[in-house]
Amino acid sequence: MKQLAEVYNQQSIRPEVDPRDAKLSMAYIYIAFGALFLGTMAGVVQGLVRGGLIELPYSISYYQLLTAHGVLLALVLTTFFIFGFLHAGMSRTMGAMSSLERRLGWGGYAVLTVGTLLSFTMILLNDASVLYTFYAPLQASPFYYIGLTLFVVGTWLGGASLLTHYFRWKKQNRGKLTPLFGFMTVGTILLWFVASIGVAATVLLQFLPWSLGLVDNINILLSRTLFWYFGHPLVYFWLLPAYIAWYVCIPQIIGGKLFSDSLARLAFILFLLFSIPVGFHHQLMEAGISEFWKYLQVVLTFAVIVPSLLTAFSIFATFELTGRAKGATGAFGWVKKLPWKDARFFAPFMGMLFFIPAGTGGIINASNQLNAVVHNTLWVVGHFHITVGSTVILTFFGIAYWLIPVLRGRQYTARMNKLAMLQTILWTVGMFFMSGAMHLLGLLGAPRRTAYTTYQDHPTAIAWFEGIFASQITMALGGVILFVASMLMIYIVINLAFFAPKAHTAFPIGEIADDARATPRIFENWKLWIGIAIALILFAYTIPLIDMIQHAPPGSPPFRPW
Ligand code: HAS
């Protein structure tokens, strides 16, 4: 490993990340890991409370903690890490940012940070215990929604910086194929722009006026529909940067080449087309939406599974080609050639493995009849912990192991690699116990979004604490292991950022396999893809939305049950 790190560190691939851009990326990454620290602290306490192992002091409510946990990890950690990674990768592959792009980048960072602090303060003041999905009719302080608005505006500024960077490069490099990192970044940001219109609309037009007392009632179905219009592509906004690392960085880390550039780009185009008009699969059990529109969006949901299957194929093929190029023989000899002791590969790889059952779980969720069994149970919580909490986060950890040294001009040492391996194993074991138990408990009927309760000692609820594996105690123990893994991660991050030896570390950008076919030019026709995406969105949403507005029920007054 030491040798590998040395060779890797000596490679001098130019241009590396411009120091001014590296500073911006690191600013994002510090907040991301600050959120990991606080968010997992909230998580372990809430797991122990739900398992009936400890009680909270009266000054803290379970739902306040749950809101902090969800917001910090699902929204703050992911978004800040993604922007840090994308800015760094764009600077590495498409040259340093211009001063305008850098100003936009810092502007986005500042607005995003102010929005985060405002919303988080409201949670701390127990004025926003509405959970990360902020479902109406629960009502938070208006400042919480203002914070959320700033959060979204911040991402738009950051996104504008990335897009401006891309268009400037295109202008300066007419006729050239955009580097894969840049192409994928544009796909991710376009997806985010189109999707975040939904959350902006519901927050600005519904939640803010309602929380300010300007209107008495809120149309709940409309608010949830606009939320899920945004909420499902949000999960791909988390996933796509992880896929960027799988397609662009992992081939270089394992010493191979990407199987196909075209297939990788096609997967991202398909995400742009199909990931938005599918929000109804989160609302399959809700009244007020006709079966036809739910059916249509379920069909489109099955279409958005295809790019993940393409990714599984592509990455698998990359692994096999790499192993064979290194002399592997037999059907599975190539598996032995993968760098199992390098956490920069091992952590994302464990994320890939998690995604096999996680994706299967997603397909179960999306099937109408099965959704009736799992909806609003702990199964769904298990699902999102092995998707975003494992596939995405383990990949982000894998990225952090090399990205922080790149940005800070330091070395990823053999000692840090050992700790990173341990961190990955702990995270994997903790998540296996916690999410495994959540899935099974969900099938046994345990609901999500509830604090500790035995429902007046009902035998079914008592059984949720007594199972050997399917128990809320197993869940809590898994949470404790995850907490230890998280603290170890924080230690590694601090070490890599401030104490690791000074060195030049290369940003891993893989090459494409020599015999891969040329990439069709039409893949970069963004106008075409956005046009089709908008047409699909209009098709899937126009009539149901008109129906919800025209036949709106009286709406609901606010509820603050805490
Ligand atoms: Fe989901 C609920 C359906 C993917 C996150 N999802 C959620 C929620 C979250 C979430 C946060 O249809 C809860 C929201 C809430 O609070 O209410 N989900 C899907 C489907 C997919 C899917 C069809 N979800 C994700 C991803 C997430 C995520 C990704 C985060 C990053 N989800 C649902 C539905 C619900 C839902 C319903 C609502 C449930 C309800 O009732 O409330 C698909 O995208 C999954 C496709 C994936 C695959 C797997 C491909 C495998 C790969 C790994 C390859 C491995 C390799 C290694 C290469 C088909 C790519 C192999 C090498 C060796 C050597 C072995």
Coordinates of C-alpha atoms and ligand atoms in Angstrom, one line a residue:
M1 CA 0.0 0.0 0.0
K2 CA 2.8 2.3 0.9
Q3 CA 4.4 1.7 -2.5
L4 CA 1.2 2.3 -4.3
A5 CA 0.7 5.6 -2.5
E6 CA 4.2 6.7 -3.3
V7 CA 3.8 5.9 -7.0
Y8 CA 0.4 7.5 -7.1
N9 CA 1.7 10.6 -5.3
Q10 CA 4.6 11.0 -7.6
Q11 CA 2.4 11.1 -10.8
S12 CA 2.4 14.6 -12.0
I13 CA -0.8 15.0 -13.8
R14 CA -1.4 18.6 -14.9
P15 CA -3.3 20.7 -14.4
E16 CA -4.1 19.9 -10.8
V17 CA -6.8 21.8 -8.8
D18 CA -6.0 25.5 -8.8
P19 CA -5.2 26.5 -5.1
R20 CA -8.0 29.2 -5.2
D21 CA -10.5 26.6 -6.3
A22 CA -9.2 24.1 -3.8
K23 CA -9.9 26.6 -1.1
L24 CA -13.5 26.8 -2.2
S25 CA -13.9 23.1 -2.3
M26 CA -12.4 22.6 1.1
A27 CA -14.7 25.2 2.5
Y28 CA -17.6 23.1 1.4
I29 CA -16.0 19.9 2.7
Y30 CA -15.4 21.3 6.2
I31 CA -19.1 22.0 6.6
A32 CA -20.0 18.6 5.1
F33 CA -18.0 16.8 7.7
G34 CA -19.2 19.2 10.5
A35 CA -22.7 18.0 9.5
L36 CA -21.6 14.4 9.7
F37 CA -20.3 14.9 13.2
L38 CA -23.4 16.6 14.5
G39 CA -25.8 14.5 12.5
T40 CA -24.5 11.1 13.6
M41 CA -24.5 12.3 17.2
A42 CA -28.2 13.1 16.9
G43 CA -28.6 9.7 15.1
V44 CA -27.0 7.5 17.8
V45 CA -29.0 9.2 20.6
Q46 CA -32.3 8.9 18.7
G47 CA -31.5 5.2 18.0
L48 CA -30.9 4.5 21.7
V49 CA -34.1 6.3 22.6
R50 CA -36.2 4.5 20.0
G51 CA -34.7 1.2 21.2
G52 CA -36.0 2.1 24.7
L53 CA -32.4 2.1 26.1
I54 CA -32.2 5.7 27.2
E55 CA -34.6 8.6 27.8
L56 CA -34.1 12.2 26.6
P57 CA -34.2 15.1 29.0
Y58 CA -37.4 17.1 28.9
S59 CA -35.7 20.0 27.1
I60 CA -35.0 17.9 23.9
S61 CA -37.8 16.2 21.9
Y62 CA -37.3 13.0 19.9
Y63 CA -38.8 14.7 16.8
Q64 CA -36.4 17.7 17.2
L65 CA -33.5 15.3 17.2
L66 CA -34.9 13.4 14.3
T67 CA -35.3 16.6 12.3
A68 CA -31.7 17.6 13.1
H69 CA -30.4 14.2 12.1
G70 CA -32.3 14.1 8.8
V71 CA -31.5 17.7 7.8
L72 CA -27.8 17.5 8.7
L73 CA -27.1 14.2 7.0
A74 CA -29.6 14.0 4.1
L75 CA -29.4 17.7 3.1
V76 CA -26.3 19.4 4.5
L77 CA -23.7 16.7 4.4
T78 CA -24.7 15.6 0.9
T79 CA -25.1 19.0 -0.7
F80 CA -21.9 20.5 0.7
F81 CA -19.9 17.5 -0.2
I82 CA -21.3 17.4 -3.7
F83 CA -20.5 21.0 -4.5
G84 CA -17.0 20.6 -3.0
F85 CA -16.3 17.6 -5.1
L86 CA -17.8 19.0 -8.3
H87 CA -16.0 22.3 -8.1
A88 CA -12.7 20.4 -7.5
G89 CA -13.3 18.0 -10.4
M90 CA -14.2 20.7 -12.8
S91 CA -11.1 22.7 -11.9
R92 CA -9.0 19.6 -12.4
T93 CA -10.5 18.5 -15.7
M94 CA -11.5 21.8 -17.4
G95 CA -9.0 24.2 -16.0
A96 CA -9.1 26.8 -13.2
M97 CA -12.3 28.8 -12.6
S98 CA -12.5 32.3 -13.9
S99 CA -13.0 35.1 -11.3
L100 CA -16.7 35.3 -12.2
E101 CA -17.1 31.6 -11.7
R102 CA -15.2 31.7 -8.4
R103 CA -17.3 34.7 -7.2
L104 CA -20.5 32.8 -8.1
G105 CA -19.0 29.7 -6.3
W106 CA -18.3 31.6 -3.1
G107 CA -21.6 33.5 -3.3
G108 CA -23.4 30.1 -3.5
Y109 CA -21.4 28.8 -0.6
A110 CA -22.2 31.9 1.6
V111 CA -25.9 31.8 0.8
L112 CA -26.1 28.0 1.4
T113 CA -24.3 28.4 4.7
V114 CA -26.5 31.2 5.9
G115 CA -29.6 29.2 4.9
T116 CA -28.3 26.1 6.7
L117 CA -27.5 28.1 9.9
L118 CA -30.9 29.8 9.9
S119 CA -32.8 26.5 9.5
F120 CA -30.6 24.7 12.0
T121 CA -31.1 27.4 14.6
M122 CA -34.8 27.0 14.2
I123 CA -34.4 23.3 14.8
L124 CA -32.3 24.0 17.9
L125 CA -34.9 26.4 19.2
N126 CA -37.5 23.6 18.8
D127 CA -39.4 25.8 16.4
A128 CA -39.1 23.4 13.4
S129 CA -39.5 19.8 14.5
V130 CA -41.1 18.9 11.2
L131 CA -38.6 16.3 10.0
Y132 CA -36.5 16.6 6.9
T133 CA -39.5 16.2 4.5
F134 CA -41.4 19.0 6.4
Y135 CA -44.7 17.6 5.5
A136 CA -47.8 19.9 6.0
P137 CA -49.8 20.3 8.1
L138 CA -46.9 20.3 10.5
Q139 CA -45.8 23.9 10.6
A140 CA -42.3 25.3 11.4
S141 CA -41.3 28.9 12.1
P142 CA -41.2 31.1 8.9
F143 CA -37.4 31.4 9.5
Y144 CA -37.1 27.7 8.9
Y145 CA -38.6 28.1 5.4
I146 CA -36.6 31.2 4.7
G147 CA -33.5 29.2 5.6
L148 CA -34.6 26.4 3.2
T149 CA -35.2 29.1 0.5
L150 CA -31.7 30.4 1.0
F151 CA -30.3 26.9 0.8
V152 CA -31.9 26.3 -2.6
V153 CA -30.8 29.8 -3.9
G154 CA -27.3 28.9 -2.7
T155 CA -27.3 25.7 -4.7
W156 CA -28.5 27.7 -7.8
L157 CA -25.6 30.1 -7.5
G158 CA -23.1 27.2 -7.1
G159 CA -24.8 25.4 -10.0
A160 CA -24.6 28.6 -12.1
S161 CA -20.8 28.7 -11.3
L162 CA -20.4 25.1 -12.6
L163 CA -22.5 25.7 -15.7
T164 CA -20.6 28.9 -16.6
H165 CA -17.4 27.1 -16.2
Y166 CA -18.6 24.4 -18.6
F167 CA -19.9 26.9 -21.2
R168 CA -16.6 28.9 -21.1
W169 CA -14.6 25.7 -21.7
K170 CA -16.9 24.7 -24.6
K171 CA -16.4 28.1 -26.2
Q172 CA -12.6 27.8 -25.8
N173 CA -12.5 24.2 -27.0
R174 CA -15.0 24.1 -29.9
G175 CA -15.5 20.7 -31.4
K176 CA -13.8 18.9 -28.6
L177 CA -15.4 16.2 -26.5
T178 CA -16.1 17.5 -23.0
P179 CA -14.2 15.6 -20.4
L180 CA -16.4 12.9 -18.8
F181 CA -16.3 14.7 -15.4
G182 CA -17.5 17.9 -16.9
F183 CA -20.3 16.2 -18.9
M184 CA -21.5 14.4 -15.8
T185 CA -21.4 17.5 -13.7
V186 CA -23.6 19.4 -16.2
G187 CA -26.1 16.5 -16.2
T188 CA -26.2 16.5 -12.4
I189 CA -26.7 20.3 -12.1
L190 CA -29.3 20.4 -14.9
L191 CA -31.2 17.7 -13.1
W192 CA -31.0 19.7 -9.9
F193 CA -32.2 23.0 -11.5
V194 CA -35.2 21.4 -13.1
A195 CA -36.0 19.4 -9.9
S196 CA -35.6 22.2 -7.4
I197 CA -38.3 24.3 -9.0
G198 CA -40.7 22.0 -7.2
V199 CA -39.4 22.7 -3.7
A200 CA -39.0 26.4 -4.5
A201 CA -42.6 26.6 -5.6
T202 CA -44.1 24.8 -2.5
V203 CA -41.9 26.7 0.0
L204 CA -42.4 30.2 -1.6
L205 CA -46.0 29.9 -2.7
Q206 CA -47.4 27.6 0.1
F207 CA -45.3 27.2 3.2
L208 CA -44.0 30.8 3.6
P209 CA -47.4 32.6 3.3
W210 CA -49.0 30.0 5.5
S211 CA -46.3 30.2 8.2
L212 CA -46.4 34.0 8.1
G213 CA -50.2 33.9 8.7
L214 CA -51.0 35.5 5.4
V215 CA -53.2 32.5 4.5
D216 CA -55.0 30.2 7.0
N217 CA -54.8 26.9 5.2
I218 CA -52.5 24.8 3.1
N219 CA -53.4 22.4 0.3
I220 CA -51.6 19.4 1.7
L221 CA -51.8 17.1 -1.4
L222 CA -50.4 19.9 -3.6
S223 CA -47.6 20.6 -1.2
R224 CA -46.6 16.9 -1.0
T225 CA -46.8 16.5 -4.8
L226 CA -44.5 19.5 -5.4
F227 CA -42.2 18.2 -2.7
W228 CA -41.9 14.7 -4.3
Y229 CA -41.6 16.2 -7.8
F230 CA -38.3 17.5 -6.2
G231 CA -37.8 14.7 -3.7
H232 CA -37.1 11.8 -6.0
P233 CA -34.7 13.6 -8.3
L234 CA -33.1 14.8 -5.1
V235 CA -32.0 11.2 -4.4
Y236 CA -30.3 11.1 -7.8
F237 CA -28.7 14.4 -7.1
W238 CA -27.0 12.5 -4.2
L239 CA -26.3 9.4 -6.3
L240 CA -24.9 11.0 -9.5
P241 CA -21.8 12.4 -7.9
A242 CA -21.1 9.0 -6.5
Y243 CA -21.5 7.6 -10.0
I244 CA -19.1 10.2 -11.3
A245 CA -16.5 8.8 -8.9
W246 CA -17.3 5.2 -10.0
Y247 CA -17.0 6.1 -13.7
V248 CA -14.2 8.7 -13.7
C249 CA -12.0 8.1 -10.7
I250 CA -12.3 4.4 -9.7
P251 CA -10.8 3.1 -13.0
Q252 CA -7.6 5.1 -12.3
I253 CA -7.5 4.0 -8.7
I254 CA -7.7 0.3 -9.7
G255 CA -5.1 0.8 -12.4
G256 CA -7.5 0.2 -15.3
K257 CA -9.6 2.0 -17.9
L258 CA -13.3 2.7 -18.2
F259 CA -15.2 0.1 -20.3
S260 CA -17.2 2.6 -22.3
D261 CA -17.4 6.4 -22.4
S262 CA -20.7 6.4 -24.4
L263 CA -22.5 4.1 -22.0
A264 CA -21.5 6.3 -19.1
R265 CA -22.8 9.4 -20.8
L266 CA -26.0 7.6 -21.9
A267 CA -26.7 6.6 -18.2
F268 CA -26.6 10.3 -17.2
I269 CA -28.8 11.4 -20.0
L270 CA -31.4 8.8 -19.0
F271 CA -31.3 10.1 -15.4
L272 CA -32.0 13.6 -16.7
L273 CA -35.0 12.3 -18.7
F274 CA -36.6 9.9 -16.3
S275 CA -35.7 10.9 -12.7
I276 CA -38.2 13.7 -12.4
P277 CA -41.6 12.6 -13.6
V278 CA -41.8 9.8 -11.0
G279 CA -42.6 11.5 -7.7
F280 CA -46.0 9.7 -7.3
H281 CA -44.2 6.5 -6.4
H282 CA -43.8 8.2 -3.0
Q283 CA -47.5 8.9 -2.9
L284 CA -48.9 5.6 -4.0
M285 CA -50.9 5.2 -0.8
E286 CA -52.3 8.8 -0.9
A287 CA -55.8 9.6 -1.8
G288 CA -56.6 12.3 -4.3
I289 CA -54.4 11.2 -7.2
S290 CA -56.0 9.0 -9.8
E291 CA -54.7 5.5 -10.4
F292 CA -53.9 6.2 -14.0
W293 CA -51.3 8.9 -13.1
K294 CA -49.8 6.8 -10.4
Y295 CA -49.6 3.9 -12.9
L296 CA -47.9 6.1 -15.5
Q297 CA -45.3 7.4 -13.0
V298 CA -44.6 3.8 -11.8
V299 CA -43.9 2.9 -15.5
L300 CA -41.5 5.8 -15.7
T301 CA -39.9 4.7 -12.3
F302 CA -39.1 1.4 -13.9
A303 CA -37.4 3.4 -16.8
V304 CA -35.2 5.2 -14.3
I305 CA -33.9 1.9 -13.0
V306 CA -32.3 1.3 -16.4
P307 CA -29.4 3.8 -16.0
S308 CA -28.5 2.1 -12.7
L309 CA -28.5 -1.3 -14.4
L310 CA -26.3 0.2 -17.2
T311 CA -24.0 1.5 -14.5
A312 CA -23.8 -1.9 -12.8
F313 CA -22.9 -3.5 -16.1
S314 CA -20.3 -0.8 -17.0
I315 CA -18.5 -0.9 -13.7
F316 CA -18.5 -4.7 -13.5
A317 CA -17.0 -4.7 -17.1
T318 CA -14.4 -2.2 -16.0
F319 CA -13.4 -4.4 -13.1
E320 CA -13.2 -7.5 -15.3
L321 CA -11.2 -5.8 -18.1
T322 CA -8.8 -4.3 -15.5
G323 CA -8.2 -7.7 -13.9
R324 CA -7.7 -9.4 -17.2
A325 CA -5.3 -6.7 -18.4
K326 CA -3.3 -7.5 -15.3
G327 CA -3.0 -11.2 -16.3
A328 CA -6.1 -12.7 -14.5
T329 CA -7.4 -15.9 -16.0
G330 CA -10.6 -18.0 -15.5
A331 CA -14.1 -16.7 -15.0
F332 CA -13.5 -14.8 -11.8
G333 CA -9.7 -14.6 -11.5
W334 CA -10.0 -10.8 -12.1
V335 CA -11.6 -10.3 -8.7
K336 CA -8.3 -11.1 -7.0
K337 CA -6.6 -8.3 -9.0
L338 CA -8.7 -5.5 -7.5
P339 CA -6.9 -3.4 -4.9
W340 CA -8.8 -4.8 -1.9
K341 CA -6.5 -3.2 0.7
D342 CA -6.9 0.3 -0.7
A343 CA -9.8 2.1 1.0
R344 CA -10.1 4.6 -1.9
F345 CA -11.4 1.6 -3.8
F346 CA -12.7 -0.6 -0.9
A347 CA -15.1 2.0 0.5
P348 CA -16.9 2.8 -2.8
F349 CA -16.9 -0.9 -3.6
M350 CA -18.8 -1.7 -0.4
G351 CA -21.2 1.1 -1.5
M352 CA -21.7 -0.7 -4.8
L353 CA -22.4 -4.0 -3.0
F354 CA -25.0 -2.3 -0.7
F355 CA -26.7 -0.9 -3.9
I356 CA -27.5 -4.4 -5.1
P357 CA -30.1 -5.1 -2.2
A358 CA -30.8 -1.3 -2.0
G359 CA -31.8 -1.1 -5.6
T360 CA -33.9 -4.3 -5.3
G361 CA -35.6 -2.7 -2.3
G362 CA -36.3 0.4 -4.5
I363 CA -38.0 -1.8 -7.1
I364 CA -40.1 -3.4 -4.3
N365 CA -41.1 0.1 -3.1
A366 CA -42.1 1.1 -6.6
S367 CA -44.4 -1.8 -7.1
N368 CA -47.9 -0.7 -6.2
Q369 CA -49.1 -3.7 -4.2
L370 CA -45.8 -4.2 -2.3
N371 CA -45.7 -0.5 -1.5
A372 CA -48.9 -1.0 0.5
V373 CA -47.0 -3.4 2.7
V374 CA -43.9 -1.2 3.3
H375 CA -45.1 2.4 3.0
N376 CA -44.6 4.4 6.2
T377 CA -42.8 1.5 7.9
L378 CA -39.2 1.2 9.1
W379 CA -38.6 -0.7 5.8
V380 CA -38.4 2.7 4.0
V381 CA -36.0 4.0 6.6
G382 CA -33.9 0.9 6.0
H383 CA -34.1 1.5 2.3
F384 CA -32.7 5.1 2.5
H385 CA -30.0 4.1 4.9
I386 CA -28.6 1.6 2.5
T387 CA -29.0 3.9 -0.5
V388 CA -27.9 7.4 0.5
G389 CA -26.4 6.3 3.9
S390 CA -24.3 3.5 2.4
T391 CA -23.9 3.6 -1.4
V392 CA -23.6 7.3 -1.6
I393 CA -21.9 8.0 1.7
L394 CA -19.3 5.2 1.5
T395 CA -18.4 6.5 -2.0
F396 CA -18.1 10.1 -0.6
F397 CA -15.8 8.7 2.1
G398 CA -13.8 6.9 -0.5
I399 CA -13.5 10.2 -2.4
A400 CA -12.6 12.2 0.7
Y401 CA -9.6 9.8 1.3
W402 CA -7.8 11.2 -1.8
L403 CA -9.6 14.5 -2.4
I404 CA -8.7 16.1 0.9
P405 CA -5.0 15.3 0.3
V406 CA -5.2 16.6 -3.2
L407 CA -6.8 19.9 -2.1
R408 CA -4.6 20.4 0.9
G409 CA -1.4 19.3 -0.8
R410 CA -0.9 16.4 1.6
Q411 CA -0.3 12.7 1.4
Y412 CA -2.7 9.8 1.9
T413 CA -0.5 7.7 4.1
A414 CA -0.4 4.0 4.7
R415 CA -1.5 4.6 8.4
M416 CA -4.5 6.6 7.2
N417 CA -5.3 3.9 4.8
K418 CA -5.4 1.3 7.6
L419 CA -7.7 3.5 9.6
A420 CA -9.9 4.1 6.5
M421 CA -10.2 0.4 5.9
L422 CA -11.3 0.0 9.5
Q423 CA -13.7 2.9 9.1
T424 CA -15.3 1.2 6.1
I425 CA -15.6 -2.1 7.8
L426 CA -17.2 -0.5 10.9
W427 CA -19.6 1.5 8.7
T428 CA -20.5 -1.6 6.7
V429 CA -21.1 -3.8 9.8
G430 CA -23.1 -1.0 11.6
M431 CA -25.2 -0.4 8.6
F432 CA -25.8 -4.1 8.0
F433 CA -27.2 -4.5 11.5
M434 CA -29.2 -1.2 11.6
S435 CA -30.7 -1.3 8.1
G436 CA -31.2 -5.1 8.1
A437 CA -33.2 -4.8 11.3
M438 CA -35.1 -1.8 9.9
H439 CA -36.1 -3.7 6.8
L440 CA -37.4 -6.7 8.8
L441 CA -39.1 -4.6 11.4
G442 CA -40.9 -2.8 8.6
L443 CA -42.2 -6.0 7.3
L444 CA -43.4 -6.8 10.8
G445 CA -45.4 -3.5 10.7
A446 CA -43.1 -1.2 12.8
P447 CA -44.0 2.3 11.7
R448 CA -41.4 5.0 10.8
R449 CA -41.4 8.6 12.2
T450 CA -42.3 7.5 15.8
A451 CA -40.5 7.7 19.1
Y452 CA -40.2 4.8 21.6
T453 CA -43.6 3.3 22.2
T454 CA -45.0 -0.2 22.9
Y455 CA -48.6 0.9 22.1
Q456 CA -49.8 0.1 25.6
D457 CA -47.8 -3.2 25.5
H458 CA -49.5 -4.5 22.5
P459 CA -47.9 -8.0 21.7
T460 CA -47.0 -7.0 18.1
A461 CA -45.2 -3.9 19.3
I462 CA -43.5 -5.8 22.2
A463 CA -42.2 -8.3 19.6
W464 CA -40.3 -5.4 17.9
F465 CA -38.0 -5.3 20.9
E466 CA -37.6 -9.1 21.3
G467 CA -36.5 -10.4 17.9
I468 CA -33.0 -11.9 17.7
F469 CA -32.1 -9.7 14.6
A470 CA -35.4 -8.0 13.9
S471 CA -35.3 -5.8 17.0
Q472 CA -35.1 -2.1 17.7
I473 CA -32.3 -3.0 20.1
T474 CA -30.3 -4.4 17.1
M475 CA -31.1 -1.2 15.3
A476 CA -29.7 0.8 18.2
L477 CA -26.6 -1.3 18.4
G478 CA -26.0 -0.9 14.7
G479 CA -26.4 2.9 15.3
V480 CA -23.7 2.8 18.0
I481 CA -21.2 1.1 15.6
L482 CA -22.1 3.7 12.9
F483 CA -21.4 6.4 15.4
V484 CA -17.9 5.0 16.2
A485 CA -17.3 4.7 12.4
S486 CA -18.4 8.3 12.0
M487 CA -16.0 9.6 14.7
L488 CA -13.2 7.7 13.1
M489 CA -14.0 9.3 9.8
I490 CA -13.9 12.8 11.5
Y491 CA -10.4 11.9 12.9
I492 CA -9.2 10.8 9.4
V493 CA -10.6 14.0 7.8
I494 CA -8.9 16.2 10.4
N495 CA -5.6 14.3 10.0
L496 CA -5.7 14.4 6.2
A497 CA -6.5 18.1 6.2
F498 CA -4.1 19.3 8.8
F499 CA -1.5 16.8 9.9
A500 CA -0.7 14.4 7.0
P501 CA 2.8 15.0 5.5
K502 CA 3.0 17.6 2.8
A503 CA 3.1 16.0 -0.7
H504 CA 1.8 16.3 -4.2
T505 CA -1.2 14.0 -4.6
A506 CA -2.8 13.4 -8.0
F507 CA -6.5 13.7 -8.6
P508 CA -7.5 10.3 -10.1
I509 CA -9.0 10.7 -13.6
G510 CA -9.3 7.4 -15.5
E511 CA -8.9 6.9 -19.2
I512 CA -11.3 5.2 -21.5
A513 CA -10.6 1.7 -22.8
D514 CA -8.6 1.7 -26.0
D515 CA -11.2 -0.3 -28.0
A516 CA -14.2 1.7 -26.8
R517 CA -16.4 3.2 -29.6
A518 CA -16.4 6.9 -30.3
T519 CA -19.0 8.9 -28.3
P520 CA -21.9 10.1 -30.4
R521 CA -22.0 13.9 -30.6
I522 CA -25.8 14.0 -30.0
F523 CA -25.1 13.0 -26.4
E524 CA -24.1 16.6 -25.7
N525 CA -27.2 18.2 -27.1
W526 CA -28.5 19.4 -23.8
K527 CA -31.3 21.4 -25.4
L528 CA -32.7 18.2 -26.8
W529 CA -32.5 16.3 -23.5
I530 CA -33.9 19.1 -21.5
G531 CA -36.7 19.5 -24.0
I532 CA -37.6 15.8 -23.7
A533 CA -37.3 15.9 -19.9
I534 CA -39.7 18.9 -19.8
A535 CA -42.1 17.2 -22.2
L536 CA -42.2 14.1 -19.9
I537 CA -42.7 16.2 -16.8
L538 CA -45.6 18.1 -18.4
F539 CA -47.1 14.8 -19.5
A540 CA -46.9 13.2 -16.1
Y541 CA -47.8 16.2 -14.0
T542 CA -50.0 18.8 -15.8
I543 CA -53.4 17.1 -15.5
P544 CA -52.9 15.8 -11.9
L545 CA -51.7 19.3 -10.8
I546 CA -54.6 21.1 -12.4
D547 CA -56.9 18.6 -10.8
M548 CA -55.4 19.2 -7.4
I549 CA -55.7 23.0 -7.7
Q550 CA -59.2 23.0 -9.3
H551 CA -60.7 20.5 -6.9
A552 CA -58.7 21.7 -3.9
P553 CA -60.2 20.8 -0.5
P554 CA -60.5 23.5 2.1
G555 CA -57.0 22.9 3.1
S556 CA -55.5 22.5 6.6
P557 CA -54.7 24.9 9.4
P558 CA -51.3 24.5 11.0
F559 CA -50.4 21.8 13.6
R560 CA -47.6 22.0 16.0
P561 CA -47.9 18.9 18.2
W562 CA -44.6 19.4 20.0
Ligands
HAS1 FE1 -35.6 5.1 -3.1 C1 -38.0 6.0 -0.9 C2 -37.9 3.7 -5.1 C3 -33.1 4.5 -5.4 C4 -33.4 7.2 -1.4 N1 -35.7 6.4 -1.5 C5 -36.8 6.6 -0.7 C6 -36.5 7.5 0.4 C7 -35.2 7.9 0.2 C8 -34.7 7.2 -1.0 C9 -34.4 8.9 1.0 O1 -40.9 3.5 -5.4 C10 -37.4 7.9 1.5 C11 -38.1 9.2 1.3 C12 -38.9 9.6 2.5 O2 -38.4 10.1 3.5 O3 -40.1 9.2 2.4 N2 -35.5 4.2 -4.9 C13 -36.6 3.6 -5.6 C14 -36.1 3.1 -6.8 C15 -34.8 3.3 -6.9 C16 -34.4 4.0 -5.7 C17 -37.0 2.4 -7.8 N3 -33.6 5.7 -3.4 C18 -32.8 5.3 -4.4 C19 -31.5 5.9 -4.2 C20 -31.6 6.7 -3.1 C21 -32.9 6.6 -2.6 C22 -30.4 5.8 -5.2 C23 -30.6 7.6 -2.5 C24 -29.4 7.9 -2.9 N4 -37.6 4.9 -3.0 C25 -38.3 4.3 -3.9 C26 -39.8 4.3 -3.5 C27 -39.8 5.0 -2.3 C28 -38.4 5.3 -2.0 C29 -40.9 3.8 -4.3 C30 -41.1 5.4 -1.5 C31 -41.3 4.3 -0.5 C32 -42.5 4.8 0.3 O4 -43.5 4.1 0.2 O5 -42.4 5.7 1.1 C33 -33.9 2.9 -8.1 O6 -33.2 4.0 -8.5 C34 -32.9 1.8 -7.7 C35 -32.2 1.2 -8.9 C36 -30.9 0.5 -8.5 C37 -30.5 -0.7 -8.9 C38 -29.2 -1.2 -8.4 C39 -28.1 -1.3 -9.4 C40 -26.9 -1.8 -8.7 C41 -25.7 -1.2 -8.8 C42 -24.5 -1.7 -8.1 C43 -23.6 -2.5 -9.0 C44 -22.5 -3.2 -8.2 C45 -21.3 -3.4 -8.7 C46 -20.3 -4.2 -7.9 C47 -20.8 -2.9 -10.0 C48 -31.3 -1.5 -9.8 C49 -25.4 0.0 -9.7 C50 -20.3 -5.6 -8.4 C51 -19.0 -6.2 -8.3 C52 -18.7 -7.5 -7.8 C53 -17.4 -8.0 -7.8 C54 -19.9 -8.2 -7.1

